[in-house]
Coordinates of C-alpha atoms in Angstrom, one line a residue:
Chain A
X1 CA -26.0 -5.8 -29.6
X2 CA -24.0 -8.7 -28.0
X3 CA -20.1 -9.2 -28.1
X4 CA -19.0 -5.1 -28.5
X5 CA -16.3 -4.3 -26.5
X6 CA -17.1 -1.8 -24.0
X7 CA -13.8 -0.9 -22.8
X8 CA -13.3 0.8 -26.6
X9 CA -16.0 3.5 -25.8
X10 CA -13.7 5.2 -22.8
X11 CA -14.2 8.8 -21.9
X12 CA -15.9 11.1 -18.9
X13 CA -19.4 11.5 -17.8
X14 CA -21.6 12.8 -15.4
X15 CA -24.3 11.9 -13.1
X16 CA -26.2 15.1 -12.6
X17 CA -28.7 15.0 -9.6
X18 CA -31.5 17.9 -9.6
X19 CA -35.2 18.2 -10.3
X20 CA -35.1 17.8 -13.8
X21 CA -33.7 14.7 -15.8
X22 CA -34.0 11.8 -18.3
X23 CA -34.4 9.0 -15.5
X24 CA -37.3 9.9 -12.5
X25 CA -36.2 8.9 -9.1
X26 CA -38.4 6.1 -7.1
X27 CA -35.9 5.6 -3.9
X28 CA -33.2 6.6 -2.6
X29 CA -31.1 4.5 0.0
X30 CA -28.6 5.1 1.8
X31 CA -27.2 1.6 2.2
X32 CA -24.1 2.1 4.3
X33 CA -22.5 5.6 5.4
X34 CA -23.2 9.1 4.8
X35 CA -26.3 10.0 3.0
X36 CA -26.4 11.7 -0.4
X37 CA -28.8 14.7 -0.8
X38 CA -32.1 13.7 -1.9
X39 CA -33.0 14.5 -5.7
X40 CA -36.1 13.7 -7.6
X41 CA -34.5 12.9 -10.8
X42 CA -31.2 12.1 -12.7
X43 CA -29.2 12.9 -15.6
X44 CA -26.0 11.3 -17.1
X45 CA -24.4 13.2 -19.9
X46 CA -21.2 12.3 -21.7
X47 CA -18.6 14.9 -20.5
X48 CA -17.9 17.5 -17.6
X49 CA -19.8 20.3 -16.9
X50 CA -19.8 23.9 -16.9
X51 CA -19.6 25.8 -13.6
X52 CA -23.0 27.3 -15.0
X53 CA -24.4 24.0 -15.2
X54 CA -22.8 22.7 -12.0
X55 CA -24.2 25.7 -9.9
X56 CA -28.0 24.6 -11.1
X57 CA -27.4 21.2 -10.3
X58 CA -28.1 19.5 -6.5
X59 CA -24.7 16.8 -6.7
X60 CA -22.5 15.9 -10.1
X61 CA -20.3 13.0 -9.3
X62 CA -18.0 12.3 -12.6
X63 CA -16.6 9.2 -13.2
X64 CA -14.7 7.6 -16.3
X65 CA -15.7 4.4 -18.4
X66 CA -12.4 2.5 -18.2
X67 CA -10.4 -0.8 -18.6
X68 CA -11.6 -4.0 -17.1
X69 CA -9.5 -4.4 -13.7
X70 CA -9.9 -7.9 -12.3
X71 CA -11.4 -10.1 -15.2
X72 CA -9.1 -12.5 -16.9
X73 CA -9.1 -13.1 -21.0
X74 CA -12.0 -15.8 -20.4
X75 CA -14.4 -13.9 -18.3
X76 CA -13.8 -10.6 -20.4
X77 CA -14.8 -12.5 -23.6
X78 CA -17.6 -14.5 -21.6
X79 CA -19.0 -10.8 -20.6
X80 CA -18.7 -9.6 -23.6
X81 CA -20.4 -12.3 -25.7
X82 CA -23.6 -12.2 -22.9
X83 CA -24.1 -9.1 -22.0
X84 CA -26.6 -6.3 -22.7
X85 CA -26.0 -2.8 -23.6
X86 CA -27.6 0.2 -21.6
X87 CA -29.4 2.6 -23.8
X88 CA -32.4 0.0 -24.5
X89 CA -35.3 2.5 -24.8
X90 CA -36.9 -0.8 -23.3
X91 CA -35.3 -0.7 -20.4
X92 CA -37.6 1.4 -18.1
X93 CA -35.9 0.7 -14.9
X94 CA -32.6 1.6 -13.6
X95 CA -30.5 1.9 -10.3
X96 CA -26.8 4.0 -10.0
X97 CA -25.4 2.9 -7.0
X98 CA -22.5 4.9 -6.2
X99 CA -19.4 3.2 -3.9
X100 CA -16.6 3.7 -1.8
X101 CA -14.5 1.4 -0.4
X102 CA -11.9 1.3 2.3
X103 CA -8.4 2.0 2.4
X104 CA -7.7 -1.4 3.8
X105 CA -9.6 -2.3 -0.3
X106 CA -7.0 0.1 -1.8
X107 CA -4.1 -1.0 0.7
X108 CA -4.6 -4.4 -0.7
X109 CA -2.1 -5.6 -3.9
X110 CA -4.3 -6.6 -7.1
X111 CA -3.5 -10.6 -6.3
X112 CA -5.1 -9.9 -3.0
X113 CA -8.1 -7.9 -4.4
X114 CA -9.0 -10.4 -7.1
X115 CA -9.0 -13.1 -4.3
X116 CA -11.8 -11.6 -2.3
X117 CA -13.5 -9.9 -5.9
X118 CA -14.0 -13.4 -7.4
X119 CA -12.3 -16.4 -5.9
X120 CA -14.3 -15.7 -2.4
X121 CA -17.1 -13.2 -3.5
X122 CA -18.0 -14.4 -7.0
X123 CA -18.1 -10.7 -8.2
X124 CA -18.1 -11.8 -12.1
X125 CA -19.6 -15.1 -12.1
X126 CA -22.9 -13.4 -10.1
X127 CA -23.1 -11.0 -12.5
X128 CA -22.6 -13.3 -15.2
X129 CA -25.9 -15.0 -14.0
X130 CA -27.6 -11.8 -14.6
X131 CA -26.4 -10.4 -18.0
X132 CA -29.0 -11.9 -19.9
X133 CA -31.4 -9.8 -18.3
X134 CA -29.5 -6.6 -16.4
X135 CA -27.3 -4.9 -18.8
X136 CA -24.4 -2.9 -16.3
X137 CA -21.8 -0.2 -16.8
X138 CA -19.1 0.7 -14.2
X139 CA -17.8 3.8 -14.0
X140 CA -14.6 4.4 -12.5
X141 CA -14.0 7.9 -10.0
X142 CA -11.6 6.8 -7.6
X143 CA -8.5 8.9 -9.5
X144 CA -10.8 11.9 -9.9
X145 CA -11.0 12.8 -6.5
X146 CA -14.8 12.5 -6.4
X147 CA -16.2 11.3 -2.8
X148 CA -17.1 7.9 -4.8
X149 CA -14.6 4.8 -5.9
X150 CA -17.3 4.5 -8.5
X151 CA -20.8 4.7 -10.0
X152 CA -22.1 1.4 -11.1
X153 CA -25.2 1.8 -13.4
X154 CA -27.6 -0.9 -14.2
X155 CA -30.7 -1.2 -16.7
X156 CA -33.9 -3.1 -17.0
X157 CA -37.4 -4.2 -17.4
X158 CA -39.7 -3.4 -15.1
X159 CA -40.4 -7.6 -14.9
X160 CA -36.8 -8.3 -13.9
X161 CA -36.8 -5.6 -11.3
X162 CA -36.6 -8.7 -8.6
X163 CA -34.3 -10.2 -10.1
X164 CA -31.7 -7.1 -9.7
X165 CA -32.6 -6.9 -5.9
X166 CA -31.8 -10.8 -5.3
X167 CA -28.2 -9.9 -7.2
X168 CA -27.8 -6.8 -4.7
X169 CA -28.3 -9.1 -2.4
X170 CA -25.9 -11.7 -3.1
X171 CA -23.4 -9.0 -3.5
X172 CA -23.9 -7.0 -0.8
X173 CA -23.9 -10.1 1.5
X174 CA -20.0 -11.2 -0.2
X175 CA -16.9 -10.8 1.6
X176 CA -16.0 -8.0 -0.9
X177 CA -18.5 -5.9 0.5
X178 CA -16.6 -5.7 3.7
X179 CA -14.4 -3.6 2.2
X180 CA -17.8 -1.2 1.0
X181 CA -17.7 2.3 3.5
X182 CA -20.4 4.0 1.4
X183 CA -23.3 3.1 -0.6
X184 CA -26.1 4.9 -2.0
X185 CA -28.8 2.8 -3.9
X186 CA -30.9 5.1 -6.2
X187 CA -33.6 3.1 -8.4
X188 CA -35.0 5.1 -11.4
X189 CA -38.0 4.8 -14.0
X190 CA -37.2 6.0 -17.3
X191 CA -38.9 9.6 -17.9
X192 CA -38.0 10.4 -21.7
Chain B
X1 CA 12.5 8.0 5.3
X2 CA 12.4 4.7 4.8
X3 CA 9.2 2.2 5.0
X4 CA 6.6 4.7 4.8
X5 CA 3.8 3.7 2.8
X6 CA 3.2 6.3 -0.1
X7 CA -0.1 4.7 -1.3
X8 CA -1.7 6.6 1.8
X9 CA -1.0 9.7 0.5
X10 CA -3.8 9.8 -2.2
X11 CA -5.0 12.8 -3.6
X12 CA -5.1 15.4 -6.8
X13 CA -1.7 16.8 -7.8
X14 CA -1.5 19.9 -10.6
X15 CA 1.6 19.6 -12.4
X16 CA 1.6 23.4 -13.8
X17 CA 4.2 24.3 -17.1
X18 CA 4.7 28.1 -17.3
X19 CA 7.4 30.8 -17.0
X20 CA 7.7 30.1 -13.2
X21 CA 8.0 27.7 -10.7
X22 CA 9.7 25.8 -8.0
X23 CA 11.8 23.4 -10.9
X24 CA 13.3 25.1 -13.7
X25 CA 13.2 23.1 -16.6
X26 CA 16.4 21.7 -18.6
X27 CA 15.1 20.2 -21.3
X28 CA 11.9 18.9 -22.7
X29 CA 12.6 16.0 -24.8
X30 CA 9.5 14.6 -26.9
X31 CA 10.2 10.7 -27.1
X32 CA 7.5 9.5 -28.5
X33 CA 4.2 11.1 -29.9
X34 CA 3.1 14.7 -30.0
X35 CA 5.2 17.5 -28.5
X36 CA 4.2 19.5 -25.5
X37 CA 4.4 23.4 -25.3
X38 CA 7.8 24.1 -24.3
X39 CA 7.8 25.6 -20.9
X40 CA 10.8 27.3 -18.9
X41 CA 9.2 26.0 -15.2
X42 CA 7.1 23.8 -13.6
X43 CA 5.3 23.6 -10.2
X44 CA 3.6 20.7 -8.9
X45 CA 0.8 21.6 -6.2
X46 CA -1.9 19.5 -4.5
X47 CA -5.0 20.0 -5.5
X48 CA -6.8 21.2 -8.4
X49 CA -6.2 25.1 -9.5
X50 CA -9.1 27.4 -10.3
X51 CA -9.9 28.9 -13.4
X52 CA -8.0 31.9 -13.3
X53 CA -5.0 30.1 -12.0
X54 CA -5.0 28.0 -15.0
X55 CA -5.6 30.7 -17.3
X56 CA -2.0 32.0 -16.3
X57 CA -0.3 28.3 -17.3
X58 CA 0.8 27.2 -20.3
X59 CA -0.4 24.0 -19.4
X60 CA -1.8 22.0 -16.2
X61 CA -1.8 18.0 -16.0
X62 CA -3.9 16.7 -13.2
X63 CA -3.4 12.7 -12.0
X64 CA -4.0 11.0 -8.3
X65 CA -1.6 9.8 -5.7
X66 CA -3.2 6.4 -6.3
X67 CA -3.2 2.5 -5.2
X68 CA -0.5 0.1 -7.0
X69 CA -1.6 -1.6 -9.8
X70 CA 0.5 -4.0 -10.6
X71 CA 3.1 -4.8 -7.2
X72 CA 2.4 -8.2 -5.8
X73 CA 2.7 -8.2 -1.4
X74 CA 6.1 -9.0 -1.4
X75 CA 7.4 -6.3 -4.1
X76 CA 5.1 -4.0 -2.6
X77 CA 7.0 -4.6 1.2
X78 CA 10.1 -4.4 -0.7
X79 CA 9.4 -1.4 -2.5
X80 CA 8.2 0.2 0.8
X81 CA 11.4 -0.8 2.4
X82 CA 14.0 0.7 0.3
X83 CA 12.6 3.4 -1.7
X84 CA 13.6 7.2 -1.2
X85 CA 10.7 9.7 -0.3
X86 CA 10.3 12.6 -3.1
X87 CA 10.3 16.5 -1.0
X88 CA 13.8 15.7 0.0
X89 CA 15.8 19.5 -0.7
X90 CA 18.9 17.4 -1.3
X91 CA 17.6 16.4 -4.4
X92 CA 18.6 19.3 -7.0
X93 CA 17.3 17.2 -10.3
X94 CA 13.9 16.1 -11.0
X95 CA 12.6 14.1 -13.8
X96 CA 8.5 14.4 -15.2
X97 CA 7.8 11.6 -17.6
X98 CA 4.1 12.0 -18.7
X99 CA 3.1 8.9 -20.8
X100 CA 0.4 7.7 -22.6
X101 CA -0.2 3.8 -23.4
X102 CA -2.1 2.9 -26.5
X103 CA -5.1 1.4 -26.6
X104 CA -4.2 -2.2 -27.2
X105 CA -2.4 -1.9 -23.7
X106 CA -5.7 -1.2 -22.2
X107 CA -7.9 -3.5 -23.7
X108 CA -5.6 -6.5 -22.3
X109 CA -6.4 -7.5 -18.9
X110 CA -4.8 -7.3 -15.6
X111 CA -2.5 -10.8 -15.9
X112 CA -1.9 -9.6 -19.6
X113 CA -0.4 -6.7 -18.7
X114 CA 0.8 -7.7 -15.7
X115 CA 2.6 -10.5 -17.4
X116 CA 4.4 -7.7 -20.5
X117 CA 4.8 -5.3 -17.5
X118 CA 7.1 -7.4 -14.9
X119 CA 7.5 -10.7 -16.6
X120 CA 8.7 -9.6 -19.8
X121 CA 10.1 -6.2 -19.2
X122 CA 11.0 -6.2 -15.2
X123 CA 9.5 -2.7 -14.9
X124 CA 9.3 -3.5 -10.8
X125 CA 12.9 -5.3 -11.0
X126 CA 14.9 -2.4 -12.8
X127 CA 13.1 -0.1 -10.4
X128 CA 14.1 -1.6 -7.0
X129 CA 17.5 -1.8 -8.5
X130 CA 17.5 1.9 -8.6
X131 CA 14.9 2.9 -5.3
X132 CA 18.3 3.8 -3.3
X133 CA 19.3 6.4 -5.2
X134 CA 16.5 7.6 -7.3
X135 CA 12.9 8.8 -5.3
X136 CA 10.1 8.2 -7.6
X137 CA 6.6 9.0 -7.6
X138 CA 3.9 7.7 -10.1
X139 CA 0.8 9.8 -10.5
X140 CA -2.5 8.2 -12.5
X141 CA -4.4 10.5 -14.3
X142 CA -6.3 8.2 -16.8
X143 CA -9.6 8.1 -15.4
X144 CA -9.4 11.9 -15.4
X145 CA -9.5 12.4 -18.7
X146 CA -6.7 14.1 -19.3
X147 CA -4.5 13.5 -22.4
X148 CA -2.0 11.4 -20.9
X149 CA -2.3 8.0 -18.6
X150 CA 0.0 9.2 -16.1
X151 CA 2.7 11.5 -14.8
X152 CA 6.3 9.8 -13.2
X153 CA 7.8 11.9 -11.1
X154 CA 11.4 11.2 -10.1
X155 CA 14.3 13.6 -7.9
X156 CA 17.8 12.6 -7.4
X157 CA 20.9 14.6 -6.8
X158 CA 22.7 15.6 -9.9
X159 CA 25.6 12.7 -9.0
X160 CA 23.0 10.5 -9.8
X161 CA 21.5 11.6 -13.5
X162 CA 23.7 9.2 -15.5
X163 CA 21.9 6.3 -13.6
X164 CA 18.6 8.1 -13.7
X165 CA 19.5 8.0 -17.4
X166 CA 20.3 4.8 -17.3
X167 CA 16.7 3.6 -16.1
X168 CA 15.3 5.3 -18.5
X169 CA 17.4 3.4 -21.3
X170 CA 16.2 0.1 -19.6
X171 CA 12.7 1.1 -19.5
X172 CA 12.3 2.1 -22.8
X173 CA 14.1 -0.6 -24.8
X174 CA 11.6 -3.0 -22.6
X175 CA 8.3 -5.0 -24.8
X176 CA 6.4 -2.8 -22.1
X177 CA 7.1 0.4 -24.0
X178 CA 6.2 -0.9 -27.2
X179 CA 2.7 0.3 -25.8
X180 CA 3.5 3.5 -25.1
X181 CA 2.2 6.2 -27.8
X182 CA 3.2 9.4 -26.1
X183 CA 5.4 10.4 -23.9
X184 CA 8.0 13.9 -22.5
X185 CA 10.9 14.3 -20.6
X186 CA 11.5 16.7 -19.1
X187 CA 14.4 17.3 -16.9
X188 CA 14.4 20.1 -13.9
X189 CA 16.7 21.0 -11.5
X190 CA 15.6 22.7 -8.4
X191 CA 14.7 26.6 -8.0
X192 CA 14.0 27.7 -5.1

């Protein structure tokens, strides 16, 4: 499944929190900031929901697959060709870690946001390192009014479940992360 | 009104088409792509609307008060020092532009588009030449799945629509709107 574009499959979904759900939760963290209501599993379902639906559920955040916003030509292509798709019924681990950032992020012009992103945080090249082996989807929220920027997904083996926590860790210790006023780490165990 | 920084104002806007509301519509001009019901009104309120409020409308558009995307520091200070704040009663004529950008705009990344957006097409340029006269807002509402990318917003005083009309010329004879697929005019003037 390597080198399809992901941009091209664009469109809404949401990440339903309740009892029930595809994905079992193991943790939840509360890594900076306000806490998220504790659920003990997770569903993510192309579209929004019903108020029906919405009223059973513990949280919905929604967020959109969108455009690429600070790779260049090079590392979009570079992405593309290495990367993994989600949706591996192999992958039996995953984490959503849902993020806000600061107004002094947002505040910043693009030029200024890239610097820190890549050319002092290594945003891209990091997860470059890991796309053999962690395939990732961002989801972007900011413009819907949700209490999250976005809701970064990530799947994988159960073997290269260290792996993902040494590249939280080099993230979450980059000058980007600054910028970072909320973060909830929820890891999951596939339960379908 | 001058130097304020707009991009703190974030938030969800409903831009309502119906039979009333606080700008009554002159014309609705399709420019490119599919038509929009023709509406005799339009309100713009912060906020989303419930679901008997939007049953009353012909249509509702939702899009964020957002960041900049593509200003660098010193267009953003520029921009900041001598554009006109929208909500002034002065201004009897409004402008809403939804638009829609294809696909192939998306898929290019940031410096592409940057590149066909001020480069080639001086959308920031032809702007600032106007920000004295005409008060403009721009509202995002891709990420929110709604059917167009975003919603302008400009008022001026009606001494001021040929140059209003003017932009517009500029702006759409640029390479920038080659990449745009849909998009309305519609023209109000102030009712209330």
């Amino acid at each position: 499944m390597q080198g399809i574009n992901r941009d091209t499959e664009a469109g809404i979904f949401s990440f339903i929190g309740s009892a029930r759900g595809s994905w079992k939760v193991q943790s939840m963290t509360t890594v900076t900031g306000r806490s998220l209501e504790y659920v003990s599993a997770i569903d993510v379902r192309a579209g929004e929901l019903n108020l029906i639906e919405k009223s059973s559920a513990a949280w919905v955040i929604t967020a959109a697959l969108s455009h690429a916003r600070y790779t260049t030509r090079k590392e979009k292509v570079e992405l593309a060709d290495s990367s993994l798709q989600t949706g591996n019924p192999d992958f039996d681990f995953a984490a959503m870690i849902p993020i806000k950032k600061s107004a002094e992020w947002w505040e910043m012009t693009q030029d200024e946001r890239r610097r820190i992103f890549e050319e002092d945080s290594r945003h891209i090249r990091n997860g470059l390192a890991y796309a053999g082996i962690i395939a990732r989807r961002l989801y972007h929220s900011k413009d819907r009014g949700e209490d999250f920027d976005f809701v970064t997904w990530f799947e994988f083996t159960s073997s290269h479940a260290n792996a993902f926590d040494t590249l939280c860790e080099l993230l979450r210790s980059s000058e980007e992360w600054k910028y970072v006023l909320r973060e909830i780490d929820i890891r999951l165990v596939r339960d379908n």
